Amino acid sequence: MTPSAADPRPAPLPSLSSGRRIRAAVVGTGAIARGSHLPALARLAEEGETEVVAAVDVDAAAVEAFCAEGGVPHAYTDLDRMLAEQRPDLVTVCTPPTLHREQSVAALRAGAWVWCEKPPVPSLADYAAVEAEEGTDGGPYAAIVFQHRFGSGARHVRRLLAERALGRPLVAHCQTTWYRDTAYYAVPWRGRWHTEGGGPAMGHGIHQMDLLLDLLGPWSEVRAMAARLVHDVETEDVSTALVRFENGAMATIVNSVLSPDEVSRIRLDCERATVELTHLYGHSNADWRITPAPDVPAAEAAAWQDFGADVPSSHLAQLRELVASMRAGERPRASGADGRTSLELVTALYKSAFTDTTVRRGEIGPGDPFHTALHGGTPGWAPAAAAVAERGVPA
């Protein structure tokens, strides 16, 4: 239908399956938007896949500078206005976690797909609210930035595990031991449950835990501990956990912001080989090592070392796959139930640590205090009543 005075609606855009450029908008113009999202979108723009039509930030000067530097034509301080005027196909959310639910819901209601930075949202209840706004047939869908599970190295190891070439997974270790000083926590929204969502388990280690789950499959139970050892924050600054997987494998998980010798590491001991990944903020083929058991034939072991063309884990690697899913009208990886599994493990880790119990997968649902807040209202961990009243948020 042609728009007219009687029908003021804008003409519908051609289907994404037609091959037209995907209209993208960036919400939040801080470091992650500048350093990761915009470069990935720009690379795909060079290949004719995307065009960045707008950016949004509450800071007018910041969004104007972002648009000027990145060649983005339209700057906004109002998300709803941008959605109505620009009608993006894809909205990338790069704001603090406390805003993710509201902004993701607004974009989905406007018909846009969402690619949201981790942590996805502060709670499982928030995640369910976002899921409720997704399309039921062909999108739009909301995906989480879990870029560490993308790239050639993760794909190669995932295939070897799925084919049982390495035998049964038996023992695993997942380590995110980073270092953050007091200046890092001077940013007002960091270290607070309501605004950051959680400590290193939620805000840092979730990446490696997501990759571990992507490789090993569903977990079944977790037993954890958490502590504040250095920083004066609401959340923890270190946590440890023991996890049992449905396939029988057992894992240890360590998340820390107290570790001067920073590293991100996953180790999988299988019946026929040990797989190790050691890196910091992203990995390539060279960061993976596969050590065969002594009885593995040399030719077979050599074949395991062929990772193929090197595609590093990155926002770009995930965005390429997301764009393909958009064009096909298919649910992307790291969305829906696939995206929720890592948040569910993190939530269970906190519940186990704060209640001194073993938590089983699937047990945290509506009515459980940890479903709506990762601190679960636990004395000594939940925000102080005065601070809660001041911020106007649930304890």
Coordinates of N, CA and C in Angstrom, one line a residue, residues 122-126 193 197 347-348 350-352 354-355 357 363-379 382-383 394-395:
P122 N 19.8 -8.4 34.4 CA 20.1 -8.7 35.8 C 19.5 -9.9 36.4
S123 N 18.5 -10.5 35.8 CA 17.9 -11.7 36.5 C 17.2 -12.5 35.4
L124 N 16.9 -13.8 35.8 CA 16.1 -14.7 35.0 C 14.7 -14.1 34.7
A125 N 14.1 -13.4 35.7 CA 12.8 -12.8 35.5 C 12.9 -11.8 34.4
D126 N 13.9 -11.0 34.3 CA 14.1 -10.0 33.3 C 14.3 -10.7 31.9
W193 N 24.4 -4.6 42.7 CA 23.5 -5.6 42.1 C 22.6 -5.0 41.1
G197 N 24.4 -6.0 38.0 CA 23.8 -7.4 37.9 C 24.5 -8.4 38.8
T347 N 23.1 -17.7 38.0 CA 22.1 -17.6 39.0 C 22.2 -18.7 40.1
A348 N 22.4 -19.9 39.6 CA 22.5 -21.1 40.5 C 23.8 -21.0 41.3
Y350 N 25.2 -18.2 42.3 CA 25.0 -17.3 43.4 C 24.1 -17.9 44.5
K351 N 23.0 -18.6 44.1 CA 22.1 -19.2 45.1 C 22.9 -20.2 45.9
S352 N 23.7 -21.0 45.3 CA 24.4 -22.0 46.0 C 25.4 -21.4 47.0
F354 N 25.3 -18.4 48.4 CA 24.6 -17.6 49.5 C 23.7 -18.4 50.4
T355 N 23.3 -19.6 49.9 CA 22.5 -20.5 50.8 C 23.2 -21.7 51.3
T357 N 24.0 -24.5 49.7 CA 23.3 -25.7 49.3 C 23.7 -26.0 47.8
E363 N 15.6 -25.5 38.9 CA 14.9 -25.3 40.1 C 14.6 -23.9 40.4
I364 N 15.3 -22.9 39.8 CA 15.1 -21.5 40.1 C 14.0 -21.0 39.1
G365 N 12.8 -20.8 39.6 CA 11.7 -20.3 38.8 C 11.0 -19.2 39.5
P366 N 9.8 -18.7 38.9 CA 9.0 -17.7 39.6 C 8.7 -18.1 41.0
G367 N 8.8 -17.2 41.9 CA 8.6 -17.5 43.3 C 9.9 -17.7 44.1
D368 N 10.9 -18.1 43.4 CA 12.2 -18.2 44.1 C 12.9 -16.8 44.1
P369 N 13.3 -16.3 45.3 CA 13.9 -15.0 45.4 C 15.1 -14.7 44.4
F370 N 15.8 -15.8 44.1 CA 16.9 -15.7 43.2 C 16.5 -15.5 41.7
H371 N 15.2 -15.7 41.4 CA 14.7 -15.6 40.1 C 14.6 -14.1 39.7
T372 N 14.4 -13.2 40.7 CA 14.3 -11.8 40.4 C 15.5 -11.0 40.8
A373 N 16.4 -11.5 41.6 CA 17.7 -10.8 41.9 C 18.7 -11.8 42.3
L374 N 19.9 -11.6 41.8 CA 21.0 -12.6 42.0 C 21.4 -12.7 43.4
H375 N 21.2 -11.7 44.2 CA 21.5 -11.8 45.6 C 20.4 -12.5 46.4
G376 N 19.2 -12.7 45.8 CA 18.2 -13.4 46.5 C 17.7 -12.9 47.8
G377 N 18.0 -11.6 48.1 CA 17.6 -11.0 49.3 C 18.4 -11.5 50.5
T378 N 19.6 -12.2 50.3 CA 20.4 -12.8 51.3 C 21.0 -11.8 52.2
P379 N 20.8 -11.9 53.5 CA 21.4 -10.9 54.5 C 22.9 -10.9 54.3
A382 N 22.4 -8.8 50.1 CA 21.5 -7.9 49.5 C 21.8 -6.4 49.8
P383 N 21.4 -5.5 48.9 CA 21.7 -4.1 49.2 C 21.1 -3.7 50.6
P394 N 13.8 -3.1 44.2 CA 13.6 -4.2 45.2 C 14.9 -4.7 45.8
A395 N 14.8 -5.1 47.0 CA 16.0 -5.6 47.7 C 16.5 -6.9 47.1

